[in-house]
Amino acid sequence: ISGFTVEGGRDGIYLKSDYCNISNNNASNNEYGICLENSSENTLINNIMTGNKYNFRLYGGSDSDFNNQIDTSNLVDGKPIYYVKNAKNTVYDSSTNAGTFYCINCVNVTIKDLNLNENGFGIFFWNTTSSRIQNVNASNNNYGIHLYRSSNNTLSNNYASNNNYGVYLWHSSENTLRNNNASNNDNGIYLENSSENTLRNNNASNNWDGIHLSHSSNNMLSNNYANNHYYGIQLLYSSENTLRNNNASNNEYGIRLYRSSENTLRNNNASNNDFGIYLGIPATTILSITTTQTRTTIVASIWVLPATTTSVTTTQTRTTGMASLWVLPVTTISITTTQTRTTIMASVWVIP
């Protein structure tokens, strides 16, 4: 595929094939400039992508899908594509002027001080370990930062906004995310099938879904902000996670757990939500909740349905709502609650 100018389409050039050469093409003002999906042994040289919603995207689900040759002669809005394979002990910084960055099977690399905009991925890690992403602005992409089957990496002080997903981990474990701002996306920080990660001091506000865990276990979430969403923090089919000292306020649901077991919630602030803490069907077993509600207008600050062996400690201050604690049905539940200046239908509602 060589020498074409493609404008005004959904995909300028879309490839789902192997052993192709794509060179000297110009793809502009499309939804995707050049897109490769589940394709291997392809070579891209001297292609120019400008003014597309997402200039470049390559994605796959196996090692062979990433066995392509893409050099820095390929440009996205005038910046080179960095498609790095098998790199070790290397630092990539602002001197690269990269427009989008792929690390394939890399070890101990650092990517820092870059602005990566308007691509399928700002940064994409495949099977990359012991590496760092620091001080990167990854905005207006489909995915700001995406880790796929990558472990023991650290993401710190990054800014990911106006993406469909700010930071997305898929089958990735033992990573640390700290001091990142993933605000103003559809989804702020999203973990799927990812375990033993640490999320600390991140801001995931003003998204539809602030921090989302799906089929993910043994993660630690502490001191994160997830405000002004529909869902502040949401766990689906996720077990043995710890949520501590997080702020999930001004949402429809502050903290929502659905079919999630053996999670621990401690010292979280879930104020000014319609549902402060919502535990869906079935709620967690051996569950400990400690929460503070302040100046809250709510349907229920804690909604548990159904639960077993649950301990709840809650403090309510200046609350107006239908029920501060709604539990139905439960067995072996211990509740300690303090209500101050409260106007509600019921402070604790248990059936049966």
mmCIF file of C-alpha atoms in Angstrom:
data_model
loop_
_atom_site.group_PDB
_atom_site.id
_atom_site.type_symbol
_atom_site.label_atom_id
_atom_site.label_comp_id
_atom_site.label_asym_id
_atom_site.label_seq_id
_atom_site.Cartn_x
_atom_site.Cartn_y
_atom_site.Cartn_z
ATOM 1 C CA ILE A 1 0.000 0.000 0.000
ATOM 2 C CA SER A 2 1.958 3.002 -1.217
ATOM 3 C CA GLY A 3 1.423 6.541 -2.419
ATOM 4 C CA PHE A 4 -2.204 7.020 -1.408
ATOM 5 C CA THR A 5 -3.896 10.096 0.033
ATOM 6 C CA VAL A 6 -6.935 9.152 2.119
ATOM 7 C CA GLU A 7 -9.245 11.792 3.585
ATOM 8 C CA GLY A 8 -12.603 12.083 5.284
ATOM 9 C CA GLY A 9 -13.317 8.416 6.060
ATOM 10 C CA ARG A 10 -13.770 6.332 9.153
ATOM 11 C CA ASP A 11 -10.423 4.566 8.725
ATOM 12 C CA GLY A 12 -7.857 6.052 6.396
ATOM 13 C CA ILE A 13 -5.973 2.763 6.123
ATOM 14 C CA TYR A 14 -7.189 -0.260 8.075
ATOM 15 C CA LEU A 15 -5.117 -3.441 8.082
ATOM 16 C CA LYS A 16 -5.998 -6.849 9.470
ATOM 17 C CA SER A 17 -3.428 -8.869 7.588
ATOM 18 C CA ASP A 18 0.213 -10.005 7.618
ATOM 19 C CA TYR A 19 3.339 -9.363 5.533
ATOM 20 C CA CYS A 20 2.288 -6.011 4.091
ATOM 21 C CA ASN A 21 4.325 -2.906 3.276
ATOM 22 C CA ILE A 22 2.651 0.436 3.965
ATOM 23 C CA SER A 23 4.704 3.408 2.805
ATOM 24 C CA ASN A 24 4.502 7.015 1.634
ATOM 25 C CA ASN A 25 0.800 7.434 2.379
ATOM 26 C CA ASN A 26 -1.026 10.498 3.665
ATOM 27 C CA ALA A 27 -4.065 9.892 5.894
ATOM 28 C CA SER A 28 -5.836 13.020 7.119
ATOM 29 C CA ASN A 29 -9.160 14.120 8.590
ATOM 30 C CA ASN A 30 -10.436 10.606 9.224
ATOM 31 C CA GLU A 31 -11.606 9.068 12.479
ATOM 32 C CA TYR A 32 -8.511 6.809 12.390
ATOM 33 C CA GLY A 33 -5.540 7.639 10.197
ATOM 34 C CA ILE A 34 -3.826 4.244 10.055
ATOM 35 C CA CYS A 35 -5.090 1.308 12.113
ATOM 36 C CA LEU A 36 -3.538 -2.166 12.447
ATOM 37 C CA GLU A 37 -5.420 -4.885 14.289
ATOM 38 C CA ASN A 38 -4.202 -8.438 14.956
ATOM 39 C CA SER A 39 -1.610 -8.061 12.203
ATOM 40 C CA SER A 40 2.029 -9.168 12.082
ATOM 41 C CA GLU A 41 5.185 -8.936 9.995
ATOM 42 C CA ASN A 42 4.153 -5.621 8.485
ATOM 43 C CA THR A 43 6.433 -2.680 7.672
ATOM 44 C CA LEU A 44 5.426 0.995 7.892
ATOM 45 C CA ILE A 45 7.700 3.687 6.413
ATOM 46 C CA ASN A 46 7.221 7.403 5.679
ATOM 47 C CA ASN A 47 3.502 7.599 6.375
ATOM 48 C CA ILE A 48 1.975 10.919 7.419
ATOM 49 C CA MET A 49 -1.128 11.159 9.610
ATOM 50 C CA THR A 50 -2.614 14.580 10.376
ATOM 51 C CA GLY A 51 -5.876 15.981 11.643
ATOM 52 C CA ASN A 52 -7.465 12.611 12.382
ATOM 53 C CA LYS A 53 -9.444 12.066 15.562
ATOM 54 C CA TYR A 54 -7.001 9.250 16.309
ATOM 55 C CA ASN A 55 -3.994 9.341 14.022
ATOM 56 C CA PHE A 56 -2.465 5.917 14.673
ATOM 57 C CA ARG A 57 -3.563 2.739 16.420
ATOM 58 C CA LEU A 58 -2.067 -0.740 16.600
ATOM 59 C CA TYR A 59 -3.634 -3.424 18.757
ATOM 60 C CA GLY A 60 -3.522 -7.187 19.235
ATOM 61 C CA GLY A 61 -3.770 -9.981 21.751
ATOM 62 C CA SER A 62 -0.683 -12.111 21.145
ATOM 63 C CA ASP A 63 3.063 -11.629 20.736
ATOM 64 C CA SER A 64 2.885 -12.106 16.979
ATOM 65 C CA ASP A 65 0.452 -9.206 16.627
ATOM 66 C CA PHE A 66 3.201 -6.847 17.742
ATOM 67 C CA ASN A 67 5.923 -8.254 15.513
ATOM 68 C CA ASN A 68 5.865 -5.296 13.100
ATOM 69 C CA GLN A 69 8.512 -2.865 11.862
ATOM 70 C CA ILE A 70 7.496 0.754 12.401
ATOM 71 C CA ASP A 71 10.201 3.405 12.417
ATOM 72 C CA THR A 72 10.233 7.090 13.320
ATOM 73 C CA SER A 73 9.765 8.175 9.701
ATOM 74 C CA ASN A 74 6.031 7.676 10.389
ATOM 75 C CA LEU A 75 4.565 10.928 11.697
ATOM 76 C CA VAL A 76 1.432 11.801 13.677
ATOM 77 C CA ASP A 77 0.687 15.516 13.539
ATOM 78 C CA GLY A 78 4.344 16.082 12.724
ATOM 79 C CA LYS A 79 5.718 13.919 15.555
ATOM 80 C CA PRO A 80 7.397 10.526 15.146
ATOM 81 C CA ILE A 81 5.813 7.244 16.175
ATOM 82 C CA TYR A 82 8.036 5.404 18.649
ATOM 83 C CA TYR A 83 7.485 1.690 18.292
ATOM 84 C CA VAL A 84 10.127 0.159 20.540
ATOM 85 C CA LYS A 85 10.704 -3.581 20.885
ATOM 86 C CA ASN A 86 12.894 -5.446 23.387
ATOM 87 C CA ALA A 87 14.440 -2.289 24.828
ATOM 88 C CA LYS A 88 16.282 -2.527 28.150
ATOM 89 C CA ASN A 89 17.686 0.030 30.578
ATOM 90 C CA THR A 90 16.770 3.014 28.386
ATOM 91 C CA VAL A 91 15.304 6.474 29.028
ATOM 92 C CA TYR A 92 13.021 8.176 26.488
ATOM 93 C CA ASP A 93 12.285 11.817 27.260
ATOM 94 C CA SER A 94 11.182 15.035 25.575
ATOM 95 C CA SER A 95 14.175 14.917 23.232
ATOM 96 C CA THR A 96 12.375 12.157 21.290
ATOM 97 C CA ASN A 97 9.466 14.508 20.495
ATOM 98 C CA ALA A 98 7.346 11.352 20.256
ATOM 99 C CA GLY A 99 3.707 11.626 19.213
ATOM 100 C CA THR A 100 2.694 8.160 20.445
ATOM 101 C CA PHE A 101 4.764 5.523 22.230
ATOM 102 C CA TYR A 102 4.647 1.721 22.127
ATOM 103 C CA CYS A 103 6.859 -0.481 24.328
ATOM 104 C CA ILE A 104 6.794 -4.118 23.268
ATOM 105 C CA ASN A 105 8.555 -6.682 25.507
ATOM 106 C CA CYS A 106 10.631 -4.022 27.229
ATOM 107 C CA VAL A 107 12.407 -4.165 30.595
ATOM 108 C CA ASN A 108 13.478 -1.252 32.799
ATOM 109 C CA VAL A 109 12.649 1.604 30.458
ATOM 110 C CA THR A 110 11.582 5.108 31.467
ATOM 111 C CA ILE A 111 9.220 7.251 29.418
ATOM 112 C CA LYS A 112 8.922 10.804 30.686
ATOM 113 C CA ASP A 113 8.189 14.446 29.881
ATOM 114 C CA LEU A 114 6.127 13.834 26.726
ATOM 115 C CA ASN A 115 2.903 15.212 25.238
ATOM 116 C CA LEU A 116 1.061 12.383 23.480
ATOM 117 C CA ASN A 117 -2.226 13.400 21.911
ATOM 118 C CA GLU A 118 -4.868 12.254 19.417
ATOM 119 C CA ASN A 119 -3.954 8.608 18.878
ATOM 120 C CA GLY A 120 -5.456 5.246 19.688
ATOM 121 C CA PHE A 121 -3.021 5.085 22.612
ATOM 122 C CA GLY A 122 -0.862 7.784 24.113
ATOM 123 C CA ILE A 123 1.361 5.085 25.623
ATOM 124 C CA PHE A 124 0.916 1.354 25.103
ATOM 125 C CA PHE A 125 2.841 -1.330 27.052
ATOM 126 C CA TRP A 126 2.770 -4.940 25.905
ATOM 127 C CA ASN A 127 4.517 -7.478 28.150
ATOM 128 C CA THR A 128 6.681 -4.712 29.590
ATOM 129 C CA THR A 129 8.067 -4.946 33.127
ATOM 130 C CA SER A 130 9.975 -2.949 35.731
ATOM 131 C CA SER A 131 9.464 0.278 33.807
ATOM 132 C CA ARG A 132 8.282 3.815 34.538
ATOM 133 C CA ILE A 133 5.965 6.381 32.975
ATOM 134 C CA GLN A 134 6.543 9.811 34.470
ATOM 135 C CA ASN A 135 5.255 13.322 33.875
ATOM 136 C CA VAL A 136 3.474 12.434 30.629
ATOM 137 C CA ASN A 137 0.475 14.297 29.227
ATOM 138 C CA ALA A 138 -1.646 11.733 27.380
ATOM 139 C CA SER A 139 -4.837 13.515 26.360
ATOM 140 C CA ASN A 140 -7.457 13.374 23.599
ATOM 141 C CA ASN A 141 -6.671 9.732 22.830
ATOM 142 C CA ASN A 142 -8.898 6.695 22.851
ATOM 143 C CA TYR A 143 -6.714 5.342 25.690
ATOM 144 C CA GLY A 144 -4.347 7.718 27.446
ATOM 145 C CA ILE A 145 -2.077 5.080 29.010
ATOM 146 C CA HIS A 146 -2.725 1.374 28.447
ATOM 147 C CA LEU A 147 -0.875 -1.510 30.116
ATOM 148 C CA TYR A 148 -1.539 -4.953 28.641
ATOM 149 C CA ARG A 149 -0.006 -8.022 30.301
ATOM 150 C CA SER A 150 2.556 -5.767 31.934
ATOM 151 C CA SER A 151 3.732 -5.977 35.535
ATOM 152 C CA ASN A 152 5.835 -4.239 38.144
ATOM 153 C CA ASN A 153 5.651 -0.833 36.458
ATOM 154 C CA THR A 154 5.257 2.585 38.079
ATOM 155 C CA LEU A 155 3.078 5.374 36.691
ATOM 156 C CA SER A 156 3.578 8.680 38.473
ATOM 157 C CA ASN A 157 2.702 12.338 38.001
ATOM 158 C CA ASN A 158 0.980 11.803 34.667
ATOM 159 C CA TYR A 159 -1.963 13.740 33.267
ATOM 160 C CA ALA A 160 -4.564 11.893 31.194
ATOM 161 C CA SER A 161 -7.680 13.841 30.217
ATOM 162 C CA ASN A 162 -10.335 13.882 27.499
ATOM 163 C CA ASN A 163 -9.758 10.224 26.654
ATOM 164 C CA ASN A 164 -12.274 7.413 26.545
ATOM 165 C CA TYR A 165 -10.018 5.756 29.141
ATOM 166 C CA GLY A 166 -7.485 7.788 31.086
ATOM 167 C CA VAL A 167 -5.413 4.889 32.450
ATOM 168 C CA TYR A 168 -6.356 1.303 31.585
ATOM 169 C CA LEU A 169 -4.797 -1.906 32.936
ATOM 170 C CA TRP A 170 -5.711 -5.231 31.325
ATOM 171 C CA HIS A 171 -4.303 -8.475 32.736
ATOM 172 C CA SER A 172 -1.590 -6.436 34.455
ATOM 173 C CA SER A 173 -0.382 -6.992 38.007
ATOM 174 C CA GLU A 174 1.862 -5.511 40.681
ATOM 175 C CA ASN A 175 1.890 -2.040 39.163
ATOM 176 C CA THR A 176 1.915 1.198 41.153
ATOM 177 C CA LEU A 177 -0.108 4.237 40.109
ATOM 178 C CA ARG A 178 0.550 7.308 42.224
ATOM 179 C CA ASN A 179 -0.031 11.034 41.937
ATOM 180 C CA ASN A 180 -1.679 10.754 38.533
ATOM 181 C CA ASN A 181 -4.499 12.974 37.312
ATOM 182 C CA ALA A 182 -7.013 11.028 35.228
ATOM 183 C CA SER A 183 -9.856 13.528 35.149
ATOM 184 C CA ASN A 184 -12.358 14.602 32.497
ATOM 185 C CA ASN A 185 -12.438 11.261 30.686
ATOM 186 C CA ASP A 186 -15.286 8.858 30.086
ATOM 187 C CA ASN A 187 -13.444 6.423 32.387
ATOM 188 C CA GLY A 188 -10.714 7.670 34.701
ATOM 189 C CA ILE A 189 -8.686 4.692 35.982
ATOM 190 C CA TYR A 190 -9.902 1.288 34.821
ATOM 191 C CA LEU A 191 -8.549 -2.106 35.926
ATOM 192 C CA GLU A 192 -9.785 -5.301 34.317
ATOM 193 C CA ASN A 193 -8.503 -8.771 35.225
ATOM 194 C CA SER A 194 -5.675 -7.018 37.048
ATOM 195 C CA SER A 195 -4.489 -7.886 40.538
ATOM 196 C CA GLU A 196 -2.106 -6.755 43.266
ATOM 197 C CA ASN A 197 -1.833 -3.210 41.995
ATOM 198 C CA THR A 198 -1.490 -0.135 44.199
ATOM 199 C CA LEU A 199 -3.390 3.069 43.440
ATOM 200 C CA ARG A 200 -2.376 5.932 45.699
ATOM 201 C CA ASN A 201 -3.002 9.683 45.671
ATOM 202 C CA ASN A 202 -4.584 9.724 42.230
ATOM 203 C CA ASN A 203 -7.249 12.179 41.099
ATOM 204 C CA ALA A 204 -9.923 10.526 38.971
ATOM 205 C CA SER A 205 -12.616 13.192 39.082
ATOM 206 C CA ASN A 206 -15.134 14.479 36.561
ATOM 207 C CA ASN A 207 -15.420 11.184 34.699
ATOM 208 C CA TRP A 208 -18.495 9.019 34.147
ATOM 209 C CA ASP A 209 -16.669 6.192 35.962
ATOM 210 C CA GLY A 210 -13.926 7.419 38.301
ATOM 211 C CA ILE A 211 -12.015 4.323 39.441
ATOM 212 C CA HIS A 212 -13.317 1.016 38.144
ATOM 213 C CA LEU A 213 -12.230 -2.530 39.025
ATOM 214 C CA SER A 214 -13.659 -5.465 37.095
ATOM 215 C CA HIS A 215 -12.686 -9.087 37.829
ATOM 216 C CA SER A 216 -9.708 -7.727 39.766
ATOM 217 C CA SER A 217 -8.457 -8.825 43.176
ATOM 218 C CA ASN A 218 -6.012 -7.922 45.932
ATOM 219 C CA ASN A 219 -5.611 -4.318 44.854
ATOM 220 C CA MET A 220 -4.952 -1.461 47.274
ATOM 221 C CA LEU A 221 -6.721 1.869 46.720
ATOM 222 C CA SER A 222 -5.752 4.609 49.137
ATOM 223 C CA ASN A 223 -6.033 8.390 49.308
ATOM 224 C CA ASN A 224 -7.581 8.697 45.857
ATOM 225 C CA TYR A 225 -10.134 11.298 44.750
ATOM 226 C CA ALA A 226 -13.084 10.129 42.668
ATOM 227 C CA ASN A 227 -15.579 12.975 42.728
ATOM 228 C CA ASN A 228 -18.252 14.421 40.443
ATOM 229 C CA HIS A 229 -19.102 11.207 38.568
ATOM 230 C CA TYR A 230 -21.965 8.865 38.116
ATOM 231 C CA TYR A 231 -19.795 6.190 39.791
ATOM 232 C CA GLY A 232 -17.011 7.394 42.069
ATOM 233 C CA ILE A 233 -15.345 4.034 42.803
ATOM 234 C CA GLN A 234 -16.913 0.883 41.404
ATOM 235 C CA LEU A 235 -16.009 -2.790 41.900
ATOM 236 C CA LEU A 236 -17.598 -5.478 39.739
ATOM 237 C CA TYR A 237 -16.897 -9.173 40.372
ATOM 238 C CA SER A 238 -13.796 -8.142 42.318
ATOM 239 C CA SER A 239 -12.588 -9.645 45.582
ATOM 240 C CA GLU A 240 -10.167 -9.061 48.438
ATOM 241 C CA ASN A 241 -9.460 -5.448 47.582
ATOM 242 C CA THR A 242 -8.780 -2.756 50.178
ATOM 243 C CA LEU A 243 -10.190 0.777 49.889
ATOM 244 C CA ARG A 244 -8.795 3.146 52.487
ATOM 245 C CA ASN A 245 -8.932 6.913 52.972
ATOM 246 C CA ASN A 246 -10.479 7.587 49.572
ATOM 247 C CA ASN A 247 -12.769 10.507 48.780
ATOM 248 C CA ALA A 248 -15.752 9.578 46.599
ATOM 249 C CA SER A 249 -18.113 12.527 46.862
ATOM 250 C CA ASN A 250 -20.693 14.339 44.731
ATOM 251 C CA ASN A 251 -21.542 11.258 42.666
ATOM 252 C CA GLU A 252 -24.673 9.274 41.979
ATOM 253 C CA TYR A 253 -22.887 6.317 43.640
ATOM 254 C CA GLY A 254 -19.952 7.122 45.899
ATOM 255 C CA ILE A 255 -18.606 3.577 46.245
ATOM 256 C CA ARG A 256 -20.449 0.755 44.507
ATOM 257 C CA LEU A 257 -19.684 -2.958 44.879
ATOM 258 C CA TYR A 258 -21.538 -5.517 42.781
ATOM 259 C CA ARG A 259 -21.017 -9.263 43.135
ATOM 260 C CA SER A 260 -17.765 -8.521 44.902
ATOM 261 C CA SER A 261 -16.577 -10.427 47.949
ATOM 262 C CA GLU A 262 -14.233 -10.079 50.908
ATOM 263 C CA ASN A 263 -13.332 -6.453 50.275
ATOM 264 C CA THR A 264 -12.357 -4.061 53.058
ATOM 265 C CA LEU A 265 -13.486 -0.418 53.156
ATOM 266 C CA ARG A 266 -11.990 1.788 55.837
ATOM 267 C CA ASN A 267 -12.049 5.556 56.526
ATOM 268 C CA ASN A 268 -13.468 6.520 53.155
ATOM 269 C CA ASN A 269 -15.401 9.756 52.627
ATOM 270 C CA ALA A 270 -18.541 9.157 50.561
ATOM 271 C CA SER A 271 -20.442 12.414 50.970
ATOM 272 C CA ASN A 272 -23.091 14.203 48.912
ATOM 273 C CA ASN A 273 -23.932 11.128 46.844
ATOM 274 C CA ASP A 274 -27.371 9.652 46.179
ATOM 275 C CA PHE A 275 -25.889 6.334 47.358
ATOM 276 C CA GLY A 276 -22.876 6.732 49.618
ATOM 277 C CA ILE A 277 -21.775 3.087 49.719
ATOM 278 C CA TYR A 278 -23.788 0.554 47.747
ATOM 279 C CA LEU A 279 -23.176 -3.161 48.148
ATOM 280 C CA GLY A 280 -25.026 -5.073 45.442
ATOM 281 C CA ILE A 281 -26.059 -8.711 45.126
ATOM 282 C CA PRO A 282 -24.407 -10.446 46.846
ATOM 283 C CA ALA A 283 -22.560 -8.096 49.154
ATOM 284 C CA THR A 284 -19.210 -8.906 50.620
ATOM 285 C CA THR A 285 -18.730 -11.503 53.310
ATOM 286 C CA ILE A 286 -16.488 -10.720 56.282
ATOM 287 C CA LEU A 287 -16.866 -7.062 55.344
ATOM 288 C CA SER A 288 -15.619 -4.139 57.404
ATOM 289 C CA ILE A 289 -16.872 -0.648 56.592
ATOM 290 C CA THR A 290 -15.865 2.559 58.321
ATOM 291 C CA THR A 291 -17.289 5.706 56.744
ATOM 292 C CA THR A 292 -17.976 9.334 57.528
ATOM 293 C CA GLN A 293 -20.904 11.214 55.963
ATOM 294 C CA THR A 294 -20.947 14.984 56.264
ATOM 295 C CA ARG A 295 -23.677 17.381 55.011
ATOM 296 C CA THR A 296 -25.101 14.715 52.757
ATOM 297 C CA THR A 297 -28.364 14.548 50.810
ATOM 298 C CA ILE A 298 -28.911 10.880 50.063
ATOM 299 C CA VAL A 299 -31.212 8.031 49.259
ATOM 300 C CA ALA A 300 -28.951 5.837 51.403
ATOM 301 C CA SER A 301 -25.445 6.433 52.674
ATOM 302 C CA ILE A 302 -24.777 2.705 52.997
ATOM 303 C CA TRP A 303 -26.922 0.247 51.056
ATOM 304 C CA VAL A 304 -26.218 -3.457 51.683
ATOM 305 C CA LEU A 305 -28.186 -6.189 49.891
ATOM 306 C CA PRO A 306 -27.789 -8.983 51.018
ATOM 307 C CA ALA A 307 -24.818 -9.413 53.370
ATOM 308 C CA THR A 308 -23.373 -11.832 55.898
ATOM 309 C CA THR A 309 -20.949 -11.267 58.767
ATOM 310 C CA THR A 310 -20.844 -7.507 58.215
ATOM 311 C CA SER A 311 -19.424 -4.885 60.557
ATOM 312 C CA VAL A 312 -20.373 -1.268 59.917
ATOM 313 C CA THR A 313 -19.202 1.856 61.715
ATOM 314 C CA THR A 314 -20.664 5.102 60.408
ATOM 315 C CA THR A 315 -20.847 8.716 61.516
ATOM 316 C CA GLN A 316 -23.621 10.906 60.034
ATOM 317 C CA THR A 317 -23.582 14.685 60.387
ATOM 318 C CA ARG A 318 -26.313 17.068 59.088
ATOM 319 C CA THR A 319 -27.857 14.438 56.846
ATOM 320 C CA THR A 320 -31.117 14.614 54.916
ATOM 321 C CA GLY A 321 -32.334 11.482 53.182
ATOM 322 C CA MET A 322 -34.425 8.355 53.132
ATOM 323 C CA ALA A 323 -32.100 6.082 55.127
ATOM 324 C CA SER A 324 -28.546 6.514 56.340
ATOM 325 C CA LEU A 325 -28.027 2.750 56.540
ATOM 326 C CA TRP A 326 -30.195 0.358 54.517
ATOM 327 C CA VAL A 327 -29.491 -3.367 54.917
ATOM 328 C CA LEU A 328 -31.612 -6.150 53.417
ATOM 329 C CA PRO A 329 -31.444 -9.009 54.326
ATOM 330 C CA VAL A 330 -28.494 -9.708 56.638
ATOM 331 C CA THR A 331 -27.155 -12.204 59.146
ATOM 332 C CA THR A 332 -24.640 -11.628 61.922
ATOM 333 C CA ILE A 333 -24.359 -7.870 61.475
ATOM 334 C CA SER A 334 -22.775 -5.421 63.909
ATOM 335 C CA ILE A 335 -23.675 -1.743 63.464
ATOM 336 C CA THR A 336 -22.274 1.262 65.309
ATOM 337 C CA THR A 337 -23.739 4.568 64.114
ATOM 338 C CA THR A 338 -23.762 8.150 65.324
ATOM 339 C CA GLN A 339 -26.424 10.553 63.969
ATOM 340 C CA THR A 340 -26.162 14.318 64.460
ATOM 341 C CA ARG A 341 -28.827 16.837 63.277
ATOM 342 C CA THR A 342 -30.395 14.291 60.963
ATOM 343 C CA THR A 343 -33.688 14.484 59.086
ATOM 344 C CA ILE A 344 -34.385 11.042 57.648
ATOM 345 C CA MET A 345 -37.034 8.386 57.273
ATOM 346 C CA ALA A 346 -34.873 5.830 59.081
ATOM 347 C CA SER A 347 -31.339 5.982 60.401
ATOM 348 C CA VAL A 348 -30.900 2.203 60.225
ATOM 349 C CA TRP A 349 -33.229 0.077 58.082
ATOM 350 C CA VAL A 350 -32.780 -3.691 58.290
ATOM 351 C CA ILE A 351 -35.073 -6.251 56.543
ATOM 352 C CA PRO A 352 -35.288 -8.878 58.009
#
